[in-house]
GROMACS .gro file of C-alpha atoms in nm:
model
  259
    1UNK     CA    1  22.678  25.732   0.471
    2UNK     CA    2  22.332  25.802   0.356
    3UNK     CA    3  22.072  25.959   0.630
    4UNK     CA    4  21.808  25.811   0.746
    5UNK     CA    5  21.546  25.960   1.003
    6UNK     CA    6  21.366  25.703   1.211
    7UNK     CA    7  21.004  25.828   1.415
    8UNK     CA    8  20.892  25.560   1.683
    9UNK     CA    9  20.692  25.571   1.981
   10UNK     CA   10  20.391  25.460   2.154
   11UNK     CA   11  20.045  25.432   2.008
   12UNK     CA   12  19.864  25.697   1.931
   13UNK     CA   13  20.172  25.928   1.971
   14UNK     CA   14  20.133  26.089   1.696
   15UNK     CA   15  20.414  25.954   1.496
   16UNK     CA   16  20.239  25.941   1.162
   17UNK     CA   17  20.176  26.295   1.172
   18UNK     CA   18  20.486  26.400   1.275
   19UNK     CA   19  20.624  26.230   0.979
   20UNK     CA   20  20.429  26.420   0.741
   21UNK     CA   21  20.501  26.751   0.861
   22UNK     CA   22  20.875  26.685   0.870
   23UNK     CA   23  20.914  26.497   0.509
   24UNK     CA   24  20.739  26.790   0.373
   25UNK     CA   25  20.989  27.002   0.542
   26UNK     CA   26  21.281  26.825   0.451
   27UNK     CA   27  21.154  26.694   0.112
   28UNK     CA   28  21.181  26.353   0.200
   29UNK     CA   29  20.937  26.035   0.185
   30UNK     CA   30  20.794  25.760   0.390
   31UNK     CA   31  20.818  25.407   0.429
   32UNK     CA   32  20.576  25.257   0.700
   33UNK     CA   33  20.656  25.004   0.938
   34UNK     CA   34  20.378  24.860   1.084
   35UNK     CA   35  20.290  24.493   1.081
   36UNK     CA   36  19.919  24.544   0.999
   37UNK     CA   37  19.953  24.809   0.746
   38UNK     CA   38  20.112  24.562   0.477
   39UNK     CA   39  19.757  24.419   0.472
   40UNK     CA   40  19.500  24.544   0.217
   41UNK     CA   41  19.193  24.645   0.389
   42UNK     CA   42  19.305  24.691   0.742
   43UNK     CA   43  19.290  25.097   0.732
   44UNK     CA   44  19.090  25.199   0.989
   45UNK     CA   45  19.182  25.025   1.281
   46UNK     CA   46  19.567  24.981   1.183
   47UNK     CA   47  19.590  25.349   1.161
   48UNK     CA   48  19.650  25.378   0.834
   49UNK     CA   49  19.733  25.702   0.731
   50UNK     CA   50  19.459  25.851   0.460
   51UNK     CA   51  19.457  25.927   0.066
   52UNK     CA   52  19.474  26.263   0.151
   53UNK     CA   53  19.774  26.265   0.368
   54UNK     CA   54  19.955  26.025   0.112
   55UNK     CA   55  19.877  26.266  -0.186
   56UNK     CA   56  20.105  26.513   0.065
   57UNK     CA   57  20.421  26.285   0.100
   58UNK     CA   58  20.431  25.928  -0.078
   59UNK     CA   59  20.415  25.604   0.143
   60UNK     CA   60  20.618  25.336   0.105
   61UNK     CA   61  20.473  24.940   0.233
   62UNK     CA   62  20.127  25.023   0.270
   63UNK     CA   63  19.869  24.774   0.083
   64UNK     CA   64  20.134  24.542  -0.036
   65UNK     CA   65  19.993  24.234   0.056
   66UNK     CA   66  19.610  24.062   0.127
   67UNK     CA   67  19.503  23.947   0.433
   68UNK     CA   68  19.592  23.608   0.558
   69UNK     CA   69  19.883  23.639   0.293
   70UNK     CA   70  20.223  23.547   0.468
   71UNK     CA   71  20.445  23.825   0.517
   72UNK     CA   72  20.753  23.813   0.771
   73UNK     CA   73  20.998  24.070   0.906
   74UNK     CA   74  21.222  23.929   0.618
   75UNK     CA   75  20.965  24.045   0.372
   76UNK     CA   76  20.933  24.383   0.530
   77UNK     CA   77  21.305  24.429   0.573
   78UNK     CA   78  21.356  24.343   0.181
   79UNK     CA   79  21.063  24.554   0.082
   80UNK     CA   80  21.162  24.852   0.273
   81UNK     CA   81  21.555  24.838   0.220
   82UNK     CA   82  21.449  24.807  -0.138
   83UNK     CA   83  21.244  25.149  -0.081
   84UNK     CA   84  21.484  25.334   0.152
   85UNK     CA   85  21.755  25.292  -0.151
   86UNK     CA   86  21.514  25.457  -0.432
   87UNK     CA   87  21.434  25.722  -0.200
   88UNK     CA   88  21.799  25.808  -0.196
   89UNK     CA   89  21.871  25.711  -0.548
   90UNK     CA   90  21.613  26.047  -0.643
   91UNK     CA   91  21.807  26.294  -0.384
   92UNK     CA   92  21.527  26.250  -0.123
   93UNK     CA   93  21.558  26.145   0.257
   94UNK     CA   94  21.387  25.828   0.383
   95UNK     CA   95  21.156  25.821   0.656
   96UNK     CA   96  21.102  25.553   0.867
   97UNK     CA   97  20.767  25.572   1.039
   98UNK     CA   98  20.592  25.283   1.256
   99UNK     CA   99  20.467  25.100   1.476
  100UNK     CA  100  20.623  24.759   1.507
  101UNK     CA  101  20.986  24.797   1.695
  102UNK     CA  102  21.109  24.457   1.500
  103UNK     CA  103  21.017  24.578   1.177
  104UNK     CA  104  21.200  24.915   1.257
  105UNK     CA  105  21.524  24.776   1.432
  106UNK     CA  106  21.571  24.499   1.151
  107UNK     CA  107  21.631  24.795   0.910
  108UNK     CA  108  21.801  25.028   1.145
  109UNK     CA  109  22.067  24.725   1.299
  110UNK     CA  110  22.067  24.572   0.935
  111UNK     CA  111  21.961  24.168   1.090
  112UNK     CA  112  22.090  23.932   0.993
  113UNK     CA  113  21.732  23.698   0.911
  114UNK     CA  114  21.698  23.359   0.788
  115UNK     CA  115  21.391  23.261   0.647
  116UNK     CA  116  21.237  22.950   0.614
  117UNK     CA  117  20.899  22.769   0.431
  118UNK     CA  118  20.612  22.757   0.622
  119UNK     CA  119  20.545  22.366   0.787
  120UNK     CA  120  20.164  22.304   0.731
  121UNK     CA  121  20.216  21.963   0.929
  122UNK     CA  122  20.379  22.154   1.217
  123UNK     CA  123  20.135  22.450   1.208
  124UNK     CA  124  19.826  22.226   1.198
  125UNK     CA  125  19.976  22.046   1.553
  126UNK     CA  126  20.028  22.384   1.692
  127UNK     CA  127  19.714  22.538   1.626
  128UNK     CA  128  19.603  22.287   1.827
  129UNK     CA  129  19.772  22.433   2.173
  130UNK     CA  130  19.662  22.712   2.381
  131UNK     CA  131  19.809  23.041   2.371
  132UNK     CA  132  19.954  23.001   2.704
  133UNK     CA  133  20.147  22.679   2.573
  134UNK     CA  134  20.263  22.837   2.295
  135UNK     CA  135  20.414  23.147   2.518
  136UNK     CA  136  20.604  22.876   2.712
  137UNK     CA  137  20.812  22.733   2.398
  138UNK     CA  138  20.950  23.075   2.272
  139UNK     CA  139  21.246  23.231   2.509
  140UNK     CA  140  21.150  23.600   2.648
  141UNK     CA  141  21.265  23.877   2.430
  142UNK     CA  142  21.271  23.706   2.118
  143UNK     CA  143  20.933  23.876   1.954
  144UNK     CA  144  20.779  24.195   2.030
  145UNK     CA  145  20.604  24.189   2.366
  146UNK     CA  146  20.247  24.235   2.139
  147UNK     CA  147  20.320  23.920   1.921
  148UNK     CA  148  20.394  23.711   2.263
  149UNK     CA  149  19.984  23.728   2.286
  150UNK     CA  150  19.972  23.641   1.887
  151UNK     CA  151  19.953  23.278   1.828
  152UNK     CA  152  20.006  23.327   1.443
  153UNK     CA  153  20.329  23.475   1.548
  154UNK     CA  154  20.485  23.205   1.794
  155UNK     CA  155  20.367  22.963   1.595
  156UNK     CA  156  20.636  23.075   1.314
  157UNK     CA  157  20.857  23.146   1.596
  158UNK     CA  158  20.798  22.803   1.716
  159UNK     CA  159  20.889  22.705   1.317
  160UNK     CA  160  21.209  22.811   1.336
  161UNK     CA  161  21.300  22.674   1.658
  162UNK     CA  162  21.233  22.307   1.510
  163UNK     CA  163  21.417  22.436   1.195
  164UNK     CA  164  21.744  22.522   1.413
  165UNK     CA  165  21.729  22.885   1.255
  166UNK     CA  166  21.787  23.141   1.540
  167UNK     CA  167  21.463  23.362   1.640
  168UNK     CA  168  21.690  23.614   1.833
  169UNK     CA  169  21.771  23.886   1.544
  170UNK     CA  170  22.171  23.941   1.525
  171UNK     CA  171  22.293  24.297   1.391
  172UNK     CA  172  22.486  24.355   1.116
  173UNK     CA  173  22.708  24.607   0.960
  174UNK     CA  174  22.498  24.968   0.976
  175UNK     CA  175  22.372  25.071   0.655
  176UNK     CA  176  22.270  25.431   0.716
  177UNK     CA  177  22.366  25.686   0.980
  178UNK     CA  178  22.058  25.682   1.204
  179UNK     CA  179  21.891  25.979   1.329
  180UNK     CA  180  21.583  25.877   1.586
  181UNK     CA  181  21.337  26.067   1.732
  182UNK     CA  182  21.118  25.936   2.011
  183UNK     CA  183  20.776  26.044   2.086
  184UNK     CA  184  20.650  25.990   2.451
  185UNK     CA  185  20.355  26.148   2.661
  186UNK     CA  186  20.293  26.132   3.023
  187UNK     CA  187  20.090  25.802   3.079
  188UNK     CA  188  19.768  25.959   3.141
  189UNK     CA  189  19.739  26.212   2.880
  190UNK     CA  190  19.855  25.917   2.643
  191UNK     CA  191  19.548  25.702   2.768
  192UNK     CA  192  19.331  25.990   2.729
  193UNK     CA  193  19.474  26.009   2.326
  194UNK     CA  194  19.400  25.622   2.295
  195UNK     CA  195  19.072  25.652   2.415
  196UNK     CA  196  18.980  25.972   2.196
  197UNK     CA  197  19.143  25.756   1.914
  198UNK     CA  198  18.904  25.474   1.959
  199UNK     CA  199  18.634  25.695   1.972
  200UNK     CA  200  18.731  25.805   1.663
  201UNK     CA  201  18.776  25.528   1.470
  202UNK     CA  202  18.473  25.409   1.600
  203UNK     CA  203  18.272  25.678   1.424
  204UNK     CA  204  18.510  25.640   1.121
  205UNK     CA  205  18.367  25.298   1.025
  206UNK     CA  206  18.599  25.065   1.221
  207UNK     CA  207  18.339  24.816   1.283
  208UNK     CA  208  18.214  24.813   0.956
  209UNK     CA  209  18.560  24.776   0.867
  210UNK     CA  210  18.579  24.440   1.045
  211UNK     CA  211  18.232  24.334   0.900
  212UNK     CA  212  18.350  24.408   0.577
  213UNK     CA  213  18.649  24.187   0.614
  214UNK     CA  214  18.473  23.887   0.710
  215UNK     CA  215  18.206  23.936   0.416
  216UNK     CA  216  18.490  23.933   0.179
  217UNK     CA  217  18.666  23.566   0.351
  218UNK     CA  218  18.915  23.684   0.589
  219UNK     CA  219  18.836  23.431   0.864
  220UNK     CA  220  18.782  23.530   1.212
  221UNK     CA  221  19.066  23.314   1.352
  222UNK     CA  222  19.306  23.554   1.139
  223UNK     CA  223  19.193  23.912   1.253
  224UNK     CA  224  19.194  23.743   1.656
  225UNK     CA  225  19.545  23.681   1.586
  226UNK     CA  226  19.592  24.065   1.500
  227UNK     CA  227  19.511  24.134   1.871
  228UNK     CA  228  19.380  24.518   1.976
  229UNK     CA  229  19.122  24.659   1.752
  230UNK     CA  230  19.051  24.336   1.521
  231UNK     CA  231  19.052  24.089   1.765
  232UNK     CA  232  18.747  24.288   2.030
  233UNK     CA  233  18.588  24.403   1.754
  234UNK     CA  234  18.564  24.014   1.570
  235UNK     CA  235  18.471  23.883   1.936
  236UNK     CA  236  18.174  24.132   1.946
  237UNK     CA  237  18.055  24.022   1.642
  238UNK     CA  238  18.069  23.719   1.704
  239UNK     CA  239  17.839  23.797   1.971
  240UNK     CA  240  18.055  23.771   2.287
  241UNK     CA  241  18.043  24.142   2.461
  242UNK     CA  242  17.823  24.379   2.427
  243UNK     CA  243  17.926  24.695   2.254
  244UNK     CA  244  18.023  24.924   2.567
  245UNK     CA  245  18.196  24.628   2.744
  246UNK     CA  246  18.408  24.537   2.384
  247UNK     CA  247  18.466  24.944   2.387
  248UNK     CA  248  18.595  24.942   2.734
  249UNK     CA  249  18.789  24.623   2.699
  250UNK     CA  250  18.975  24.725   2.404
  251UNK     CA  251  19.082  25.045   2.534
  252UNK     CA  252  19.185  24.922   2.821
  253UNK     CA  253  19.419  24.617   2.604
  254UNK     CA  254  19.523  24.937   2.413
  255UNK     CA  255  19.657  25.117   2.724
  256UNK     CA  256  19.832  24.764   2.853
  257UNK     CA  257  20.026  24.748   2.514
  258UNK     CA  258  20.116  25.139   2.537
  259UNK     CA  259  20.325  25.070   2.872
   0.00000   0.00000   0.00000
């Protein structure tokens, strides 16, 4: 059974990193899982590792999609299957890198997912509903604990519910032998990384980022939905917190979603 080496942890871990330094080492090659890095122009405040470090090890499901595009864990677990096995094919090892647990465990358990069409009847009644209501009709531990404050995402939960196709994932036979590694920091030095991170970005362009995104049609109600950094950072243009207050607030949502 092929190899495959799995890096997951917290934010701002440092798992990206880590990945670079040991494909380079072990001449292998990355595929991303991260929920917002599928989306084209999301780079600075998904984390999106840079040109430079690609042109050092290739990524794998970066960019594939536009924003606002659909794109489910069945998508990613097609796409990055379909990556994993070309890695392989050319003598390499795979990487798995990320970010979003579902998109990691429906390659490394194998799910079993059915898909379904989006319902632009049922989604136009849901949208209607507060988040809170939303929360209520989708069982605990069926999403990550982040999408649980995403209304795009229990709204397709919500979808498949009223389509009697089962939200829970179910595991199927093991298609590579697994090797994990875990990152994990004491929770105060890892608060003091998230804020340094912010900062970071901050300078980088992330706001700008944002701006640019709604220039170019991505609607506010869509980068909300993304929660953390695209979600404060819409709100304070929008004109609803000041800049230090938006700053504070979204490091502090940062450090509730690290726990």
């Amino acid at each position: 059974m092929n190899q495959l080496i799995t890096i997951l942890g917290p934010t701002a871990s440092g798992k990206s990193t880590l990945g670079i330094e040991l494909a380079q080492d072990l001449n292998g090659e990355i595929v991303s899982a991260d929920s917002r890095q599928v989306f084209r122009g999301l780079d600075i405040g998904s984390g999106k590792v840079t040109n430079e470090e690609q042109a050092q090890v290739p990524h794998y499901l970066l960019d594939v999609v536009d924003p606002m595009d659909d794109f489910s864990v069945s998508h990613f677990q097609k796409l990055a299957f379909t990556a994993i096995d070309d890695i392989i094919g050319r003598n390499k090892l795979p990487f798995l890198v990320g970010g979003t647990a579902l998109y990691i465990y429906s390659v490394i358990d194998n799910y079993k997912l059915q898909d379904i069409a989006p319902d632009p009847k049922l989604r136009k009644q849901f949208e209607k509903k507060s988040l809170s209501e939303l929360q209520a009709m989708v069982p605990d531990g069926a999403l990550n604990k982040d999408d649980y404050n995403n209304p795009r995402r229990l709204i397709r939960a919500i979808e498949k519910l009223e389509a009697g196709v089962p939200i829970e994932p179910q595991k199927g036979p093991q298609k590579y032998e697994n090797i994990i590694f875990g990152i994990d920091f004491p929770r105060e030095e890892l608060y003091q990384r998230i804020d340094q991170r912010v900062d970071e970005r901050l300078k980088d362009g992330m706001i700008e980022e944002v701006e640019n995104l709604r220039a170019n049609g991505v609607s506010d109600e869509w980068l909300v939905s993304l929660g953390l950094e695209y979600k404060w950072i819409t709100e304070f243009l929008q004109g609803k917190w000041q800049r230090d207050e938006m700053i504070k607030r979204l490091k502090g949502a940062i450090h509730a979603f690290a726990r």
